[in-house]
Short mmCIF file of C-alpha atoms in Angstrom, two decimals:
data_model
loop_
_atom_site.label_atom_id
_atom_site.label_comp_id
_atom_site.label_asym_id
_atom_site.label_seq_id
_atom_site.Cartn_x
_atom_site.Cartn_y
_atom_site.Cartn_z
CA MET D 30 94.67 97.48 115.09
CA THR D 31 97.50 99.13 113.21
CA ARG D 32 100.88 97.99 114.49
CA SER D 33 102.33 100.88 116.40
CA SER D 34 103.90 101.81 119.70
CA SER D 35 104.84 104.96 121.51
CA ARG D 36 108.55 104.20 121.05
CA PRO D 37 109.13 101.72 118.20
CA SER D 38 112.41 99.86 118.46
CA ALA D 39 114.94 99.25 115.73
CA ARG D 40 114.46 95.53 116.26
CA SER D 41 110.68 95.71 115.76
CA LEU D 42 111.09 97.58 112.47
CA SER D 43 113.88 95.49 110.96
CA SER D 44 111.49 93.63 108.62
CA GLY D 45 112.25 90.30 110.23
CA PRO D 46 115.26 88.10 109.45
CA ALA D 47 118.07 89.57 107.40
CA GLY D 48 117.38 89.64 103.68
CA ARG D 49 113.62 89.94 103.92
CA GLY D 50 111.85 93.01 102.64
CA THR D 51 111.20 94.60 99.27
CA HIS D 52 114.08 94.41 96.80
CA ILE D 53 114.15 96.16 93.43
CA GLY D 54 117.20 95.72 91.24
CA GLY D 55 118.95 93.95 94.11
CA GLN D 56 118.45 96.91 96.47
CA LYS D 57 116.43 96.77 99.68
CA VAL D 58 113.74 99.46 99.64
CA LEU D 59 112.04 101.23 102.52
CA VAL D 60 109.13 103.66 102.09
CA LEU D 61 108.51 106.51 104.53
CA ILE D 62 105.19 108.35 104.26
CA LEU D 63 105.31 111.70 106.04
CA ALA D 64 101.86 112.15 107.58
CA GLY D 65 102.65 114.53 110.41
CA GLY D 66 101.85 118.05 109.29
CA LYS D 67 98.92 119.95 110.80
CA GLY D 68 97.71 121.12 107.40
CA GLN D 69 96.90 124.57 108.76
CA ARG D 70 96.42 125.99 105.26
CA LEU D 71 93.26 123.87 104.95
CA GLY D 72 91.76 125.75 107.86
CA VAL D 73 88.71 124.19 109.49
CA LEU D 74 89.01 121.01 107.41
CA THR D 75 92.07 119.93 109.41
CA ARG D 76 91.11 121.41 112.77
CA GLU D 77 90.16 117.97 114.08
CA ARG D 78 91.86 115.54 111.69
CA ALA D 79 95.24 114.84 110.15
CA LYS D 80 95.41 116.14 106.59
CA PRO D 81 96.15 112.68 105.11
CA ALA D 82 92.85 111.47 106.59
CA LEU D 83 90.78 114.06 104.74
CA THR D 84 88.11 112.51 102.50
CA PHE D 85 88.60 112.71 98.74
CA GLY D 86 86.23 111.72 95.97
CA GLY D 87 83.50 110.71 98.38
CA THR D 88 84.87 107.39 99.61
CA TYR D 89 88.67 107.74 99.65
CA ARG D 90 91.22 109.48 101.91
CA LEU D 91 94.22 111.48 100.71
CA ILE D 92 96.73 108.97 102.07
CA ASP D 93 95.11 106.27 99.90
CA PHE D 94 96.99 107.56 96.84
CA ALA D 95 100.45 107.02 98.35
CA LEU D 96 99.48 103.66 99.90
CA SER D 97 97.86 102.40 96.69
CA ASN D 98 100.89 103.45 94.65
CA CYS D 99 103.09 101.48 97.06
CA MET D 100 100.94 98.38 96.71
CA HIS D 101 100.82 98.51 92.91
CA SER D 102 104.56 99.26 92.74
CA GLY D 103 105.33 96.12 94.72
CA LEU D 104 106.67 97.97 97.78
CA SER D 105 105.71 96.17 100.98
CA ASP D 106 107.83 97.86 103.68
CA VAL D 107 105.95 101.07 104.40
CA TRP D 108 106.31 103.24 107.49
CA VAL D 109 103.84 106.04 108.21
CA LEU D 110 105.36 108.83 110.34
CA GLU D 111 102.61 110.50 112.35
CA GLU D 112 102.44 113.57 114.58
CA TYR D 113 99.03 115.27 114.63
CA GLN D 114 95.50 113.96 115.35
CA LEU D 115 96.70 110.36 115.29
CA HIS D 116 93.30 108.78 115.93
CA SER D 117 91.81 110.26 112.74
CA LEU D 118 94.46 108.54 110.65
CA ASN D 119 94.82 105.29 112.62
CA ASP D 120 91.10 104.62 112.35
CA HIS D 121 91.52 104.60 108.60
CA LEU D 122 94.80 102.70 108.33
CA THR D 123 93.54 99.73 110.42
CA ASN D 124 96.16 97.00 109.84
CA GLY D 125 97.05 97.91 106.26
CA ARG D 126 94.86 95.19 104.76
CA PRO D 127 93.18 97.29 102.01
CA TRP D 128 96.65 97.88 100.52
CA ASP D 129 97.90 94.30 101.05
CA LEU D 130 100.27 95.53 103.76
CA ASP D 131 99.14 93.29 106.63
CA ARG D 132 102.30 91.17 106.73
CA THR D 133 103.94 88.95 109.36
CA HIS D 134 107.29 90.56 108.49
CA GLY D 135 107.34 94.11 107.20
CA GLY D 136 104.16 95.56 105.78
CA LEU D 137 102.57 98.70 107.21
CA GLU D 138 104.15 100.15 110.35
CA VAL D 139 102.91 103.30 112.07
CA LEU D 140 105.46 105.45 113.90
CA PRO D 141 103.67 107.86 116.25
CA PRO D 142 105.49 110.69 118.00
CA SER D 143 107.92 109.70 120.74
CA PRO D 144 110.46 111.43 122.99
CA ASP D 145 113.05 110.61 120.32
CA THR D 146 111.15 112.53 117.64
CA LEU D 147 112.67 115.96 117.04
CA THR D 148 109.81 117.45 115.06
CA GLY D 149 107.86 119.86 117.23
CA THR D 150 110.54 120.29 119.89
CA LEU D 151 112.96 122.48 117.96
CA GLU D 152 112.53 125.88 116.42
CA ASP D 153 112.10 125.57 112.64
CA ALA D 154 111.63 121.78 112.85
CA GLY D 155 110.14 120.13 109.77
CA ASN D 156 110.13 116.98 107.69
CA ALA D 157 113.94 116.85 107.48
CA ASP D 158 113.93 116.64 111.29
CA ALA D 159 111.41 113.81 111.09
CA LEU D 160 113.80 111.87 108.86
CA HIS D 161 116.77 112.55 111.13
CA ALA D 162 114.77 111.50 114.21
CA HIS D 163 114.21 108.07 112.64
CA ALA D 164 117.70 107.66 111.17
CA HIS D 165 118.62 104.95 113.69
CA LEU D 166 115.61 102.88 112.59
CA ILE D 167 116.48 103.32 108.93
CA ARG D 168 120.01 102.10 109.63
CA ALA D 169 118.75 99.10 111.58
CA PHE D 170 116.37 98.22 108.75
CA GLY D 171 119.34 98.04 106.38
CA ALA D 172 117.76 99.94 103.51
CA ASP D 173 119.74 100.62 100.37
CA VAL D 174 117.05 102.95 99.02
CA VAL D 175 114.61 105.14 100.95
CA VAL D 176 111.49 106.43 99.21
CA VAL D 177 110.03 109.48 100.98
CA LEU D 178 106.46 110.49 100.19
CA SER D 179 103.95 113.09 101.27
CA ALA D 180 100.47 111.86 102.10
CA ASP D 181 98.30 114.65 100.72
CA HIS D 182 98.69 114.67 96.94
CA VAL D 183 96.39 113.28 94.24
CA TYR D 184 98.30 111.25 91.62
CA THR D 185 99.28 107.75 90.52
CA LEU D 186 102.88 106.67 89.93
CA ASP D 187 104.89 103.47 89.66
CA TYR D 188 107.59 104.05 92.28
CA ALA D 189 109.47 100.97 91.10
CA GLU D 190 110.21 102.67 87.78
CA VAL D 191 111.58 105.71 89.60
CA ILE D 192 113.77 103.46 91.76
CA ARG D 193 115.18 101.71 88.69
CA GLU D 194 115.95 105.03 87.03
CA HIS D 195 117.56 106.23 90.26
CA ALA D 196 119.87 103.20 90.22
CA ARG D 197 120.64 103.56 86.53
CA THR D 198 121.76 107.18 86.82
CA GLY D 199 123.73 106.71 90.04
CA ALA D 200 122.00 109.69 91.66
CA GLU D 201 121.98 110.18 95.42
CA VAL D 202 118.49 111.64 95.26
CA THR D 203 115.93 111.44 92.47
CA MET D 204 113.03 113.87 92.76
CA VAL D 205 109.83 113.36 90.81
CA THR D 206 108.93 116.60 89.04
CA THR D 207 105.97 117.93 87.11
CA ASP D 208 104.83 121.03 85.26
CA LEU D 209 102.99 123.51 87.44
CA PRO D 210 99.27 122.58 87.45
CA VAL D 211 96.88 125.12 85.97
CA GLY D 212 95.70 127.58 88.58
CA GLU D 213 98.54 126.89 91.00
CA ASP D 214 101.16 129.34 92.30
CA ALA D 215 104.74 128.21 91.68
CA SER D 216 105.88 129.94 94.86
CA ARG D 217 104.10 127.25 96.91
CA PHE D 218 106.51 124.53 95.77
CA GLY D 219 110.12 123.57 95.29
CA ASN D 220 111.19 124.94 91.91
CA VAL D 221 113.79 123.13 89.81
CA THR D 222 115.95 123.94 86.81
CA LEU D 223 117.43 120.99 84.94
CA THR D 224 120.31 120.29 82.62
CA ARG D 225 119.54 118.63 79.29
CA GLY D 226 120.55 115.32 80.83
CA GLY D 227 118.07 115.62 83.70
CA ARG D 228 120.40 116.66 86.50
CA VAL D 229 119.00 119.28 88.87
CA LYS D 230 121.30 122.29 88.54
CA ARG D 231 119.21 124.77 90.53
CA PHE D 232 116.66 124.30 93.30
CA GLU D 233 114.66 127.02 95.03
CA TYR D 234 112.23 126.26 97.83
CA LYS D 235 109.02 128.31 97.68
CA PRO D 236 110.69 131.32 96.06
CA GLU D 237 108.91 134.67 95.93
CA ARG D 238 109.81 134.97 92.25
CA PRO D 239 109.99 131.52 90.67
CA ARG D 240 112.33 131.11 87.71
CA GLY D 241 110.10 128.62 85.94
CA GLU D 242 107.15 126.25 86.25
CA GLN D 243 108.92 122.93 86.85
CA ILE D 244 108.23 121.85 90.43
CA THR D 245 108.84 118.94 92.77
CA THR D 246 105.97 116.61 93.67
CA GLU D 247 107.46 115.73 97.07
CA VAL D 248 108.25 112.20 95.90
CA PHE D 249 111.93 111.53 96.61
CA VAL D 250 114.08 108.44 96.13
CA TYR D 251 117.28 108.58 98.20
CA SER D 252 120.31 106.38 98.35
CA ALA D 253 120.11 105.48 102.04
CA PRO D 254 123.80 105.96 102.94
CA ALA D 255 123.85 109.38 101.27
CA LEU D 256 120.60 110.43 102.98
CA LEU D 257 121.80 109.42 106.44
CA ARG D 258 125.22 111.00 105.95
CA THR D 259 123.68 114.27 104.74
CA LEU D 260 121.20 114.40 107.61
CA ASP D 261 124.04 113.90 110.11
CA ASP D 262 126.11 116.63 108.43
CA LEU D 263 123.18 119.05 108.52
CA ARG D 264 122.51 118.28 112.18
CA ALA D 265 126.18 118.86 113.04
CA ASP D 266 126.16 122.21 111.25
CA THR D 267 122.86 123.41 112.78
CA PRO D 268 122.95 125.36 116.07
CA ALA D 269 121.49 123.68 119.14
CA GLY D 270 117.80 124.40 119.52
CA LYS D 271 117.30 124.95 115.81
CA GLY D 272 115.65 122.50 113.46
CA LEU D 273 116.68 121.26 110.03
CA GLY D 274 113.39 122.54 108.60
CA ASP D 275 111.71 121.02 105.60
CA PHE D 276 113.43 119.09 102.82
CA GLY D 277 113.80 122.24 100.77
CA HIS D 278 115.68 124.23 103.40
CA GLY D 279 118.91 122.26 103.61
CA LEU D 280 118.52 118.61 102.61
CA ILE D 281 117.75 118.85 98.89
CA PRO D 282 120.05 121.89 98.36
CA ALA D 283 122.94 119.80 99.73
CA PHE D 284 122.47 117.18 97.01
CA VAL D 285 121.99 119.82 94.32
CA LYS D 286 125.22 121.51 95.39
CA ALA D 287 127.02 118.16 95.22
CA LYS D 288 125.59 117.61 91.71
CA THR D 289 124.05 114.29 92.76
CA ALA D 290 120.36 115.22 92.34
CA ARG D 291 118.36 114.15 89.32
CA ALA D 292 114.77 114.58 88.16
CA TYR D 293 112.18 112.04 87.04
CA PRO D 294 109.23 113.62 85.14
CA LEU D 295 105.84 112.44 86.34
CA GLY D 296 104.04 112.89 83.05
CA GLY D 297 100.52 112.61 84.45
CA TYR D 298 98.00 114.28 86.72
CA TRP D 299 99.25 115.60 90.07
CA LEU D 300 97.79 118.10 92.49
CA ASP D 301 98.69 119.28 95.97
CA VAL D 302 95.37 119.78 97.76
CA GLY D 303 96.78 121.69 100.72
CA LEU D 304 94.50 124.72 100.25
CA PRO D 305 90.67 124.76 100.26
CA GLU D 306 90.70 126.17 96.72
CA ALA D 307 93.00 123.37 95.53
CA TYR D 308 90.93 120.70 97.31
CA PHE D 309 87.81 122.11 95.63
CA ARG D 310 89.57 122.27 92.24
CA ALA D 311 90.73 118.65 92.58
CA HIS D 312 87.10 117.57 92.85
CA GLN D 313 86.16 119.69 89.85
CA ASP D 314 88.93 117.93 87.92
CA LEU D 315 87.59 114.57 89.10
CA LEU D 316 84.08 115.32 87.87
CA ALA D 317 85.41 116.66 84.56
CA GLY D 318 87.50 113.55 83.91
CA ARG D 319 90.81 115.42 84.19
CA SER D 320 91.98 113.69 87.37
CA VAL D 321 93.43 110.22 87.88
CA PRO D 322 91.00 107.34 87.23
CA LEU D 323 90.15 106.12 90.72
CA ASP D 324 88.96 102.70 89.55
CA ALA D 325 91.40 101.89 86.74
CA PRO D 326 91.46 98.07 86.43
CA ASP D 327 95.26 97.92 86.43
CA TRP D 328 95.84 100.60 89.10
CA PRO D 329 92.78 101.20 91.31
CA VAL D 330 93.01 103.53 94.28
CA LEU D 331 92.33 101.33 97.32
CA SER D 332 90.74 102.36 100.60
CA SER D 333 89.09 101.06 103.75
CA SER D 334 85.41 101.76 104.27
CA ILE D 335 82.43 100.90 106.45
CA PRO D 336 79.65 99.08 104.56
CA ARG D 337 76.42 101.02 104.11
CA MET D 338 73.23 100.71 102.15
CA PRO D 339 73.30 101.72 98.47
CA ALA D 340 72.43 105.33 97.67
CA ARG D 341 68.72 106.12 97.47
CA LEU D 342 67.34 108.58 94.92
CA GLU D 343 63.80 109.44 95.86
CA ALA D 344 60.95 110.51 93.63
CA GLY D 345 61.58 114.02 92.32
CA ALA D 346 65.34 113.87 92.88
CA ARG D 347 67.49 115.34 90.14
CA VAL D 348 71.17 114.40 89.98
CA GLU D 349 73.46 115.58 87.17
CA ASP D 350 77.20 115.18 86.55
CA SER D 351 77.87 114.18 90.16
CA LEU D 352 79.30 111.40 92.31
CA VAL D 353 76.88 110.03 94.90
CA SER D 354 78.35 107.62 97.46
CA TYR D 355 76.69 104.70 99.22
CA GLY D 356 74.39 105.54 102.10
CA CYS D 357 73.24 108.84 100.58
CA ARG D 358 69.59 109.86 100.36
CA VAL D 359 68.77 112.44 97.71
CA ALA D 360 65.35 113.99 97.25
CA GLY D 361 66.48 117.43 96.04
CA ARG D 362 68.72 118.63 93.20
CA VAL D 363 72.45 117.83 92.97
CA THR D 364 74.62 119.18 90.13
CA ARG D 365 78.38 118.90 89.53
CA SER D 366 78.99 117.82 93.11
CA VAL D 367 80.55 115.02 95.16
CA LEU D 368 78.51 113.51 98.00
CA SER D 369 80.34 111.36 100.54
CA PRO D 370 78.64 108.42 102.30
CA GLY D 371 75.54 109.14 104.33
CA VAL D 372 74.74 112.60 102.96
CA THR D 373 71.07 113.63 102.93
CA VAL D 374 69.72 116.20 100.47
CA GLU D 375 66.09 116.88 101.34
CA ALA D 376 63.35 117.72 98.85
CA GLY D 377 63.60 121.38 97.87
CA ALA D 378 67.34 121.58 98.65
CA VAL D 379 69.87 122.44 95.94
CA VAL D 380 73.56 121.41 95.89
CA GLU D 381 75.71 122.57 92.98
CA ASP D 382 79.47 122.74 92.48
CA ALA D 383 80.07 121.48 96.00
CA VAL D 384 81.93 118.84 98.01
CA ILE D 385 79.81 117.42 100.82
CA LEU D 386 81.49 115.12 103.35
CA ARG D 387 80.03 112.26 105.36
CA ASP D 388 76.64 112.31 107.09
CA THR D 389 75.89 115.95 106.36
CA VAL D 390 72.23 117.01 106.05
CA ILE D 391 71.13 119.64 103.54
CA ARG D 392 67.71 120.78 104.68
CA ALA D 393 64.75 121.66 102.45
CA GLY D 394 65.14 125.16 101.03
CA ALA D 395 68.91 125.32 101.53
CA HIS D 396 71.15 126.14 98.59
CA VAL D 397 74.82 125.07 98.70
CA ARG D 398 77.07 126.36 95.93
CA ARG D 399 80.87 126.54 95.51
CA ALA D 400 81.37 125.14 98.97
CA ILE D 401 83.06 122.42 100.98
CA VAL D 402 80.91 121.10 103.84
CA ASP D 403 82.59 118.87 106.41
CA GLU D 404 81.15 115.82 108.18
CA GLU D 405 77.89 115.81 110.13
CA ALA D 406 77.07 119.44 109.40
CA VAL D 407 73.46 120.60 109.09
CA ILE D 408 72.78 123.21 106.40
CA ALA D 409 69.46 125.04 106.65
CA ALA D 410 70.36 128.26 104.77
CA ARG D 411 72.26 129.44 101.72
CA VAL D 412 75.99 128.67 101.55
CA ASP D 413 77.52 130.35 98.48
CA GLY D 414 81.23 130.72 97.83
CA ARG D 415 80.52 132.92 94.80
CA GLU D 416 83.97 133.67 93.36
CA GLY D 417 85.73 131.97 96.30
CA VAL D 418 85.07 128.73 98.17
CA ALA D 419 83.02 128.70 101.37
CA VAL D 420 84.02 126.08 103.96
CA VAL D 421 81.76 124.76 106.71
CA GLY D 422 83.42 122.80 109.52
CA ALA D 423 82.31 119.45 110.90
CA ARG D 424 79.07 119.37 112.94
CA ALA D 425 78.36 123.06 112.28
CA HIS D 426 74.70 124.14 112.11
CA ILE D 427 74.01 126.79 109.48
CA SER D 428 70.78 128.77 109.86
CA ALA D 429 71.94 132.04 108.21
CA PRO D 430 73.71 132.70 104.91
CA VAL D 431 77.44 131.92 104.53
CA ARG D 432 79.09 133.80 101.68
CA ASP D 433 82.32 134.01 99.72
CA ASP D 434 85.39 132.35 101.24
CA THR D 435 84.09 132.35 104.82
CA GLN D 436 85.19 129.44 107.02
CA VAL D 437 82.81 128.30 109.76
CA GLU D 438 84.50 126.55 112.69
CA PRO D 439 83.64 122.94 113.60
CA GLY D 440 80.60 122.60 115.83
CA ARG D 441 79.59 126.25 115.51
CA ARG D 442 75.98 127.42 115.25
CA TRP D 443 75.99 130.02 112.49
CA ARG D 444 73.09 132.40 113.03
CA ARG D 445 72.08 135.79 111.69
CA GLY D 446 74.80 138.27 112.55
CA SER D 447 77.53 135.59 112.96
CA ARG D 448 81.03 136.46 111.82
CA PRO D 449 84.19 134.37 111.35
CA ARG D 450 86.23 134.34 114.52
CA ASP D 451 89.51 133.26 116.05
CA PRO D 452 89.47 129.43 116.18
CA ASP D 453 90.73 129.58 119.79
CA ALA D 454 87.74 131.67 120.95
CA SER D 455 85.07 130.14 123.15
CA PRO D 456 82.16 128.42 121.36
CA ASP D 457 78.73 129.95 120.91
#
């Protein structure tokens, strides 16, 4: 079981006796992974799961990238701040063992929502509120540096190098930045303008008209005293009943205004997969060799998994330029696609340019193209995203065509004449 409680105490999260914990350059480091958002932009894919628990690359989960980076960077005090669909994430995290975070002192700690958590109880609450709600625990831990990460991005990064650069420059916050990925909209991100020396001189959060294509990756290294002081100042200046919002609303702008924010260029692959189109594109990049190497000997992405039989390719199966996970059974044709564990593609079925999640069945005669199909779905008709990306929710049964960027709700029986509907409507 993952160590967690409904109301974690400062004592339980102090990383044991004084002095223990991760130290880099003589500074005690704490990592906070923000895993609480509902991920509504992903539609039916996050209707029943936390976004960080969404499968990626067949056998991984999105949160695996942040956790693996922590492990390889030598950071062993990692707190995961949860809020939504906790079971879907806790089942994956177990006790932190896949990432070498099952420690007697420190290691992986899960902080579920509690009455002390502000996020969700205030208007305009966001990830800055989540940090403020846990400020007393951060103080008790005695961190000198706090690394704050999102749990839904695909990338690899040595956080220790960012921490050392943060200390060298004397910044109060160092934000990891990157060039806008191809196909992305700069207005979805925090936009930055830098001085020649790397100081952030202008920051705009999700602007309608971005000034440039340099964006934040939502990897932040804070000096703990400055972070806590700024959060307290923002809370004091915010009217009762109002939230602090996300980091880009008030927190980061405060450091930029004080001229204490600096940038650290990522220099490698990074993608926010918070939209179905981006999630689909990330898998295309993976198949094309443009993504991060998931099994690099010196920096593998680590995950927890349930053992299954090896994949079985039956007589007549044709598989090209695809990733086929363990437990799959393929008798049909699969091209430029990613099959998660337990997927069945019957003889006469065709899957091309698709992402198929666990234990889905593609029946004989079905044709799945430019689509994302969630777990345990049954596809017995054509699903074709054409110029968009079609998305089929978990456990849905498809017996009539699904076209374009249609999203089919989890558990729905899609028959002739079916139309997308309000997710809160009664089931068929």
